[in-house]
CSV table of C-alpha atoms in Angstrom, one decimal:
chain,number,residue,atom,x,y,z
A,1,UNK,CA,-19.8,-34.4,-7.3
A,2,UNK,CA,-21.0,-31.5,-5.1
A,3,UNK,CA,-20.0,-28.0,-6.2
A,4,UNK,CA,-17.0,-26.7,-4.4
A,5,UNK,CA,-17.9,-23.5,-2.3
A,6,UNK,CA,-15.0,-21.1,-2.0
A,7,UNK,CA,-14.7,-17.8,-0.2
A,8,UNK,CA,-11.8,-15.7,-1.7
A,9,UNK,CA,-10.5,-12.9,0.6
A,10,UNK,CA,-8.1,-10.2,-0.6
A,11,UNK,CA,-8.1,-6.4,-0.1
A,12,UNK,CA,-7.5,-5.9,-3.9
A,13,UNK,CA,-11.0,-5.7,-5.2
A,14,UNK,CA,-10.0,-6.1,-8.8
A,15,UNK,CA,-8.2,-9.3,-8.0
A,16,UNK,CA,-11.1,-10.7,-6.0
A,17,UNK,CA,-13.6,-10.1,-8.8
A,18,UNK,CA,-11.3,-11.5,-11.5
A,19,UNK,CA,-10.4,-14.7,-9.6
A,20,UNK,CA,-14.0,-15.3,-8.5
A,21,UNK,CA,-15.2,-15.0,-12.1
A,22,UNK,CA,-12.5,-17.4,-13.3
A,23,UNK,CA,-13.4,-19.9,-10.6
A,24,UNK,CA,-17.0,-19.7,-11.5
A,25,UNK,CA,-16.3,-20.3,-15.2
A,26,UNK,CA,-14.7,-23.6,-13.9
A,27,UNK,CA,-17.9,-24.6,-12.1
A,28,UNK,CA,-16.8,-23.5,-8.6
A,29,UNK,CA,-19.3,-21.6,-6.5
A,30,UNK,CA,-17.0,-18.7,-5.6
A,31,UNK,CA,-17.7,-15.6,-3.5
A,32,UNK,CA,-15.3,-12.8,-2.9
A,33,UNK,CA,-14.8,-10.2,-0.2
A,34,UNK,CA,-12.2,-7.5,0.4
A,35,UNK,CA,-11.6,-7.7,4.1
A,36,UNK,CA,-11.1,-10.1,6.9
A,37,UNK,CA,-14.0,-8.6,8.8
A,38,UNK,CA,-16.3,-9.2,5.9
A,39,UNK,CA,-15.1,-12.7,5.6
A,40,UNK,CA,-15.8,-13.6,9.2
A,41,UNK,CA,-19.3,-12.1,8.9
A,42,UNK,CA,-20.0,-14.0,5.7
A,43,UNK,CA,-18.8,-17.3,7.1
A,44,UNK,CA,-21.5,-17.0,9.8
A,45,UNK,CA,-24.2,-16.6,7.2
A,46,UNK,CA,-23.2,-19.1,4.4
A,47,UNK,CA,-21.5,-22.5,4.3
A,48,UNK,CA,-18.2,-22.7,2.6
A,49,UNK,CA,-15.8,-25.6,1.9
A,50,UNK,CA,-12.6,-23.6,1.7
A,51,UNK,CA,-11.5,-20.0,2.5
A,52,UNK,CA,-8.6,-18.5,0.6
A,53,UNK,CA,-7.1,-15.7,2.6
A,54,UNK,CA,-4.5,-13.1,1.7
A,55,UNK,CA,-2.1,-12.7,4.6
A,56,UNK,CA,-1.5,-8.9,4.4
A,57,UNK,CA,-4.7,-6.9,4.5
A,58,UNK,CA,-5.8,-3.6,6.2
A,59,UNK,CA,-7.6,-4.2,9.4
A,60,UNK,CA,-7.7,-7.9,10.3
A,61,UNK,CA,-4.9,-9.6,8.6
A,62,UNK,CA,-5.0,-13.2,7.3
A,63,UNK,CA,-3.3,-14.7,10.3
A,64,UNK,CA,-5.8,-13.1,12.7
A,65,UNK,CA,-8.7,-14.2,10.5
A,66,UNK,CA,-7.6,-17.8,10.4
A,67,UNK,CA,-7.2,-17.8,14.2
A,68,UNK,CA,-10.8,-16.7,14.5
A,69,UNK,CA,-12.1,-19.1,11.8
A,70,UNK,CA,-10.5,-22.0,13.6
A,71,UNK,CA,-12.2,-21.0,16.8
A,72,UNK,CA,-15.7,-20.9,15.3
A,73,UNK,CA,-15.4,-23.3,12.4
A,74,UNK,CA,-12.5,-25.7,13.2
A,75,UNK,CA,-13.2,-28.0,10.3
A,76,UNK,CA,-13.3,-25.2,7.7
A,77,UNK,CA,-10.3,-25.5,5.4
A,78,UNK,CA,-8.2,-22.3,5.0
A,79,UNK,CA,-5.6,-21.6,2.4
A,80,UNK,CA,-3.2,-18.7,2.9
A,81,UNK,CA,-1.9,-16.6,0.0
A,82,UNK,CA,1.0,-14.2,0.4
A,83,UNK,CA,3.0,-11.9,-1.8
A,84,UNK,CA,5.7,-11.5,0.8
A,85,UNK,CA,7.3,-14.9,1.0
A,86,UNK,CA,8.0,-14.4,4.7
A,87,UNK,CA,8.7,-17.8,6.2
A,88,UNK,CA,7.4,-16.7,9.6
A,89,UNK,CA,4.0,-16.1,8.0
A,90,UNK,CA,3.9,-19.5,6.5
A,91,UNK,CA,5.0,-21.2,9.7
A,92,UNK,CA,2.5,-19.2,11.8
A,93,UNK,CA,-0.3,-19.8,9.4
A,94,UNK,CA,0.3,-23.6,9.3
A,95,UNK,CA,0.5,-23.7,13.0
A,96,UNK,CA,-2.8,-21.8,13.3
A,97,UNK,CA,-4.4,-24.5,11.2
A,98,UNK,CA,-4.0,-23.4,7.5
A,99,UNK,CA,-4.2,-26.3,5.1
A,100,UNK,CA,-1.5,-24.8,2.9
A,101,UNK,CA,0.4,-21.6,2.2
A,102,UNK,CA,0.9,-20.4,-1.3
A,103,UNK,CA,3.1,-17.7,-2.7
A,104,UNK,CA,1.6,-15.2,-5.2
A,105,UNK,CA,1.3,-15.3,-8.2
A,106,UNK,CA,-0.5,-18.6,-8.1
A,107,UNK,CA,-1.5,-20.4,-11.3
A,108,UNK,CA,-5.3,-20.8,-11.2
A,109,UNK,CA,-5.2,-24.5,-12.0
A,110,UNK,CA,-2.7,-25.1,-9.2
A,111,UNK,CA,-5.0,-23.2,-6.8
A,112,UNK,CA,-7.9,-25.3,-7.8
A,113,UNK,CA,-6.0,-28.5,-7.3
A,114,UNK,CA,-5.1,-27.4,-3.8
A,115,UNK,CA,-8.7,-26.4,-3.1
A,116,UNK,CA,-9.9,-29.9,-4.0
A,117,UNK,CA,-7.1,-31.4,-1.9
A,118,UNK,CA,-8.2,-29.3,1.0
A,119,UNK,CA,-11.8,-30.6,0.8
A,120,UNK,CA,-10.8,-34.2,0.1
A,121,UNK,CA,-8.7,-34.0,3.2
A,122,UNK,CA,-11.9,-34.0,5.1
A,123,UNK,CA,-11.9,-30.4,6.2
A,124,UNK,CA,-15.1,-28.6,5.1
A,125,UNK,CA,-17.6,-26.1,6.5
B,1,UNK,CA,15.9,15.9,23.6
B,2,UNK,CA,18.0,13.1,22.4
B,3,UNK,CA,21.7,13.6,21.7
B,4,UNK,CA,22.7,14.9,18.3
B,5,UNK,CA,22.6,12.0,15.8
B,6,UNK,CA,25.8,11.5,13.9
B,7,UNK,CA,26.1,11.7,10.2
B,8,UNK,CA,26.7,7.9,10.1
B,9,UNK,CA,23.4,7.3,11.9
B,10,UNK,CA,21.6,9.6,9.5
B,11,UNK,CA,23.1,7.8,6.5
B,12,UNK,CA,22.1,4.5,8.1
B,13,UNK,CA,18.5,5.7,8.7
B,14,UNK,CA,18.3,7.0,5.1
B,15,UNK,CA,19.4,3.6,3.8
B,16,UNK,CA,16.8,1.9,6.0
B,17,UNK,CA,14.2,4.3,4.7
B,18,UNK,CA,15.2,3.6,1.1
B,19,UNK,CA,15.0,-0.1,1.6
B,20,UNK,CA,11.6,0.1,3.3
B,21,UNK,CA,10.2,2.2,0.4
B,22,UNK,CA,11.6,-0.1,-2.1
B,23,UNK,CA,10.1,-3.1,-0.3
B,24,UNK,CA,6.7,-1.6,0.0
B,25,UNK,CA,6.6,-0.4,-3.6
B,26,UNK,CA,7.8,-3.8,-4.9
B,27,UNK,CA,4.9,-5.3,-3.1
B,28,UNK,CA,2.5,-2.8,-4.6
B,29,UNK,CA,3.9,-3.6,-8.1
B,30,UNK,CA,3.6,-7.3,-7.5
B,31,UNK,CA,-0.1,-6.8,-6.6
B,32,UNK,CA,-0.7,-4.9,-9.8
B,33,UNK,CA,1.1,-7.4,-11.9
B,34,UNK,CA,-0.7,-10.3,-10.2
B,35,UNK,CA,-4.0,-8.6,-11.1
B,36,UNK,CA,-2.9,-8.0,-14.7
B,37,UNK,CA,-1.9,-11.7,-14.8
B,38,UNK,CA,-5.4,-12.8,-13.7
B,39,UNK,CA,-7.0,-10.4,-16.1
B,40,UNK,CA,-5.0,-12.0,-18.9
B,41,UNK,CA,-6.2,-15.4,-17.7
B,42,UNK,CA,-9.8,-14.2,-17.7
B,43,UNK,CA,-9.2,-12.9,-21.2
B,44,UNK,CA,-8.2,-16.4,-22.3
B,45,UNK,CA,-11.2,-17.9,-20.6
B,46,UNK,CA,-13.6,-15.6,-22.4
B,47,UNK,CA,-11.9,-15.6,-25.8
B,48,UNK,CA,-13.5,-18.9,-27.1
B,49,UNK,CA,-17.0,-17.5,-26.6
B,50,UNK,CA,-16.0,-14.2,-28.3
B,51,UNK,CA,-14.7,-16.1,-31.2
B,52,UNK,CA,-18.0,-17.8,-31.5
B,53,UNK,CA,-19.6,-14.4,-31.9
B,54,UNK,CA,-21.3,-14.0,-28.5
B,55,UNK,CA,-21.7,-10.2,-28.2
B,56,UNK,CA,-21.5,-10.2,-24.4
B,57,UNK,CA,-18.1,-12.0,-24.6
B,58,UNK,CA,-16.8,-9.5,-27.2
B,59,UNK,CA,-17.9,-6.6,-25.0
B,60,UNK,CA,-16.2,-8.2,-21.9
B,61,UNK,CA,-12.9,-8.4,-23.8
B,62,UNK,CA,-13.0,-4.7,-24.4
B,63,UNK,CA,-13.5,-3.9,-20.7
B,64,UNK,CA,-10.8,-6.4,-19.7
B,65,UNK,CA,-8.3,-4.5,-21.9
B,66,UNK,CA,-9.1,-1.3,-20.0
B,67,UNK,CA,-8.8,-3.0,-16.6
B,68,UNK,CA,-5.4,-4.5,-17.7
B,69,UNK,CA,-4.3,-1.0,-18.8
B,70,UNK,CA,-5.2,0.4,-15.3
B,71,UNK,CA,-2.9,-2.1,-13.6
B,72,UNK,CA,-0.1,-1.4,-16.1
B,73,UNK,CA,-0.6,2.4,-15.5
B,74,UNK,CA,-0.4,1.7,-11.8
B,75,UNK,CA,3.0,-0.1,-12.3
B,76,UNK,CA,4.2,2.7,-14.5
B,77,UNK,CA,3.4,5.3,-11.8
B,78,UNK,CA,5.3,3.3,-9.2
B,79,UNK,CA,8.3,2.9,-11.5
B,80,UNK,CA,8.3,6.6,-12.4
B,81,UNK,CA,8.0,7.7,-8.8
B,82,UNK,CA,10.7,5.2,-7.6
B,83,UNK,CA,13.0,6.4,-10.3
B,84,UNK,CA,12.6,10.1,-9.2
B,85,UNK,CA,13.1,9.0,-5.7
B,86,UNK,CA,16.3,7.2,-6.5
B,87,UNK,CA,17.6,10.2,-8.3
B,88,UNK,CA,16.7,12.5,-5.4
B,89,UNK,CA,19.7,11.0,-3.7
B,90,UNK,CA,22.1,12.2,-6.5
B,91,UNK,CA,22.7,15.6,-5.0
B,92,UNK,CA,23.2,16.6,-1.3
B,93,UNK,CA,21.5,19.9,-1.7
B,94,UNK,CA,19.9,21.6,-4.7
B,95,UNK,CA,17.0,23.7,-5.7
B,96,UNK,CA,14.0,21.4,-6.0
B,97,UNK,CA,10.2,21.6,-6.3
B,98,UNK,CA,8.8,21.2,-2.8
B,99,UNK,CA,5.4,20.1,-4.2
B,100,UNK,CA,7.1,17.2,-5.9
B,101,UNK,CA,8.9,16.2,-2.7
B,102,UNK,CA,5.6,16.2,-0.8
B,103,UNK,CA,3.8,14.3,-3.4
B,104,UNK,CA,6.5,11.6,-3.6
B,105,UNK,CA,6.7,11.3,0.2
B,106,UNK,CA,2.9,10.8,0.4
B,107,UNK,CA,2.8,8.5,-2.6
B,108,UNK,CA,5.0,6.1,-0.6
B,109,UNK,CA,3.4,6.8,2.7
B,110,UNK,CA,-0.1,6.0,1.3
B,111,UNK,CA,0.5,2.3,1.5
B,112,UNK,CA,1.0,2.2,5.3
B,113,UNK,CA,-1.9,4.7,5.7
B,114,UNK,CA,-4.1,2.4,3.8
B,115,UNK,CA,-3.0,-0.7,5.8
B,116,UNK,CA,-3.9,1.3,9.0
B,117,UNK,CA,-7.3,2.1,7.4
B,118,UNK,CA,-6.6,5.8,7.7
B,119,UNK,CA,-6.8,8.7,5.1
B,120,UNK,CA,-4.1,11.0,3.9
B,121,UNK,CA,-5.0,14.4,2.4
B,122,UNK,CA,-2.6,16.8,0.9
B,123,UNK,CA,-3.4,20.5,0.6
B,124,UNK,CA,-0.9,21.8,-1.8
B,125,UNK,CA,-1.5,25.0,-3.8
B,126,UNK,CA,-1.3,24.7,-7.6
B,127,UNK,CA,0.4,27.3,-9.6
B,128,UNK,CA,4.1,28.2,-10.2
B,129,UNK,CA,6.8,25.8,-9.2
B,130,UNK,CA,7.8,26.4,-5.5
B,131,UNK,CA,11.5,26.0,-5.4
B,132,UNK,CA,13.3,25.3,-2.2
B,133,UNK,CA,16.8,24.5,-1.3
B,134,UNK,CA,17.3,21.4,0.7
B,135,UNK,CA,18.4,17.7,0.5
B,136,UNK,CA,15.3,16.3,-1.3
B,137,UNK,CA,15.9,12.7,-0.2
B,138,UNK,CA,16.1,13.6,3.5
B,139,UNK,CA,13.2,16.0,3.4
B,140,UNK,CA,11.0,13.3,1.8
B,141,UNK,CA,12.2,10.9,4.4
B,142,UNK,CA,11.2,13.3,7.2
B,143,UNK,CA,7.8,14.0,5.7
B,144,UNK,CA,7.1,10.3,5.3
B,145,UNK,CA,8.3,9.6,8.9
B,146,UNK,CA,6.0,12.4,10.1
B,147,UNK,CA,3.0,10.6,8.7
B,148,UNK,CA,4.1,7.5,10.5
B,149,UNK,CA,4.5,9.4,13.7
B,150,UNK,CA,0.9,10.8,13.5
B,151,UNK,CA,-0.5,7.4,12.4
B,152,UNK,CA,0.4,6.1,15.8
B,153,UNK,CA,-2.1,8.5,17.3
B,154,UNK,CA,-4.9,7.9,14.9
B,155,UNK,CA,-8.0,6.9,16.6
B,156,UNK,CA,-11.1,9.0,15.9
B,157,UNK,CA,-10.6,11.0,12.8
B,158,UNK,CA,-8.4,8.5,11.0
B,159,UNK,CA,-7.1,11.3,8.8
B,160,UNK,CA,-3.8,13.0,8.4
B,161,UNK,CA,-3.5,16.2,6.5
B,162,UNK,CA,-0.4,17.6,4.9
B,163,UNK,CA,-0.4,21.3,4.0
B,164,UNK,CA,2.1,23.5,2.2
B,165,UNK,CA,2.0,27.2,2.9
B,166,UNK,CA,4.4,30.0,1.9
B,167,UNK,CA,6.6,31.6,4.5
B,168,UNK,CA,8.6,34.8,4.3
B,169,UNK,CA,11.8,33.0,3.3
B,170,UNK,CA,10.6,29.7,2.1
B,171,UNK,CA,7.8,27.2,2.6
B,172,UNK,CA,6.3,25.5,5.6
B,173,UNK,CA,5.0,21.9,5.5
B,174,UNK,CA,2.5,21.1,8.2
B,175,UNK,CA,1.4,17.6,9.1
B,176,UNK,CA,-1.6,17.4,11.3
B,177,UNK,CA,-4.1,14.9,12.7
B,178,UNK,CA,-7.3,15.7,14.6
B,179,UNK,CA,-6.5,12.9,17.0
B,180,UNK,CA,-4.4,13.6,20.1
B,181,UNK,CA,-0.8,12.9,19.7
B,182,UNK,CA,0.4,9.7,21.4
B,183,UNK,CA,3.6,10.7,23.2
B,184,UNK,CA,5.3,7.4,24.2
B,185,UNK,CA,8.9,6.3,24.1
B,186,UNK,CA,8.7,5.1,20.5
B,187,UNK,CA,7.1,8.3,19.4
B,188,UNK,CA,9.8,10.3,21.2
B,189,UNK,CA,12.5,8.3,19.5
B,190,UNK,CA,10.9,8.7,16.1
B,191,UNK,CA,10.5,12.4,16.7
B,192,UNK,CA,14.2,12.7,17.5
B,193,UNK,CA,15.0,10.9,14.3
B,194,UNK,CA,12.7,13.2,12.3
B,195,UNK,CA,14.3,16.3,13.8
B,196,UNK,CA,17.8,15.1,13.0
B,197,UNK,CA,16.7,14.2,9.5
B,198,UNK,CA,15.1,17.6,8.9
B,199,UNK,CA,18.2,19.4,10.1
B,200,UNK,CA,20.4,17.3,7.9
B,201,UNK,CA,18.1,18.2,5.0
B,202,UNK,CA,18.9,21.8,5.6
B,203,UNK,CA,15.5,22.6,7.0
B,204,UNK,CA,14.1,23.4,10.4
B,205,UNK,CA,11.5,21.9,12.7
B,206,UNK,CA,9.1,24.7,13.8
B,207,UNK,CA,6.6,22.8,15.7
B,208,UNK,CA,6.3,19.3,17.2
B,209,UNK,CA,3.0,17.5,17.9
B,210,UNK,CA,3.1,17.1,21.7
B,211,UNK,CA,1.1,20.3,22.3
B,212,UNK,CA,-1.3,20.6,19.4
B,213,UNK,CA,-0.9,17.5,17.2
B,214,UNK,CA,1.0,19.4,14.5
B,215,UNK,CA,4.4,18.8,13.0
B,216,UNK,CA,5.8,21.7,11.1
B,217,UNK,CA,8.9,21.9,8.9
B,218,UNK,CA,10.4,25.1,7.5
B,219,UNK,CA,12.2,24.7,4.2
B,220,UNK,CA,14.4,27.6,3.0
B,221,UNK,CA,13.2,29.1,-0.3
B,222,UNK,CA,15.2,29.3,-3.5
B,223,UNK,CA,13.3,31.5,-5.9
B,224,UNK,CA,9.7,31.9,-6.9
B,225,UNK,CA,8.0,31.6,-10.3
B,226,UNK,CA,10.8,29.6,-11.9
B,227,UNK,CA,9.7,27.4,-14.8
B,228,UNK,CA,10.1,23.8,-13.8
B,229,UNK,CA,11.4,21.3,-16.3
B,230,UNK,CA,9.9,18.5,-14.1
B,231,UNK,CA,6.6,17.1,-15.0
B,232,UNK,CA,4.0,16.8,-12.3
B,233,UNK,CA,3.8,13.4,-10.6
B,234,UNK,CA,0.6,11.5,-11.3
B,235,UNK,CA,-0.4,10.0,-7.9
B,236,UNK,CA,-2.6,7.1,-8.5
B,237,UNK,CA,-5.6,6.9,-6.3
B,238,UNK,CA,-6.9,3.7,-4.7
B,239,UNK,CA,-4.8,0.9,-3.6
B,240,UNK,CA,-1.8,1.7,-5.7
B,241,UNK,CA,-0.6,4.5,-3.5
B,242,UNK,CA,-0.7,8.2,-3.4
B,243,UNK,CA,-3.3,10.5,-2.0
B,244,UNK,CA,-5.7,13.3,-3.0
B,245,UNK,CA,-3.8,16.5,-3.8
B,246,UNK,CA,-6.1,19.5,-3.9
């Protein structure tokens, strides 16, 4: 089975490094960045199967990032994470093409299950 | 200038401010707790290797404990500041440490400043407690709102400074941005709110930013050199909130 390639995007650097390390310990090729801008730049350089995006970030927020990802990489699966629980964000995100919308805190095993579902669904970079 | 705002309106705005602060700080705490949670998970991931005696794993566990402590300290700072904030509404007017009011206002304002990718710098002299007589809750609200007013105009410098300087009969708080002030309808409305809040706090607006980008509040003094029983606020740097206080 090909190694899952995940890009994790959140403005909390400590969270990004910890989650990336935990995913890698589970055999997932994970990369982390701390801004929407950095995510968009990296997607142009490297292939990913799934992008995990925090909704609320300085600069480009998750909803704007997903909009741009879907313009340039329509088949790239995007998963939105939020600590707010605002239904509008979930609705908008799904309408923009997010595969799923999860509320923080997310159990890592649950996250991984959703990542595999996103790829199995046929959406990949 | 807009009509005088009623006491009811000021109370309503104060309540809205309180709920906005609470909401923002809850989110910050949730972020810190989420990180701590993930660090605990990573600790569990590494523990088997450490038990087998791998030196690198043992060393990692030590650094993880320190990182967890950082997030816990971040939460403690938020809880401590929120508690002081809540208690500032206990009294309508009393002698209070103006530095503490500024630090608290900027602690809570830092989140929006960070989300707008700007910088907040406080220039507050160290030394004896500077007691002023005002409504601390409303003054804090006005200072916080002042940063939001200037944030609307941030373009080039992306920096807001907040200075505290002594005046003959009290203290002056000056909020400034190097960027030109954006004077639109929303800004005018916010400025009217700020002016009303400052006055309700028992203070005075000395300058507004239309001309030179500065917002100045005068706060009547109480007495100098008093010993404060309040401990200084620790403003965490980085994503947790707060700003540099020099």
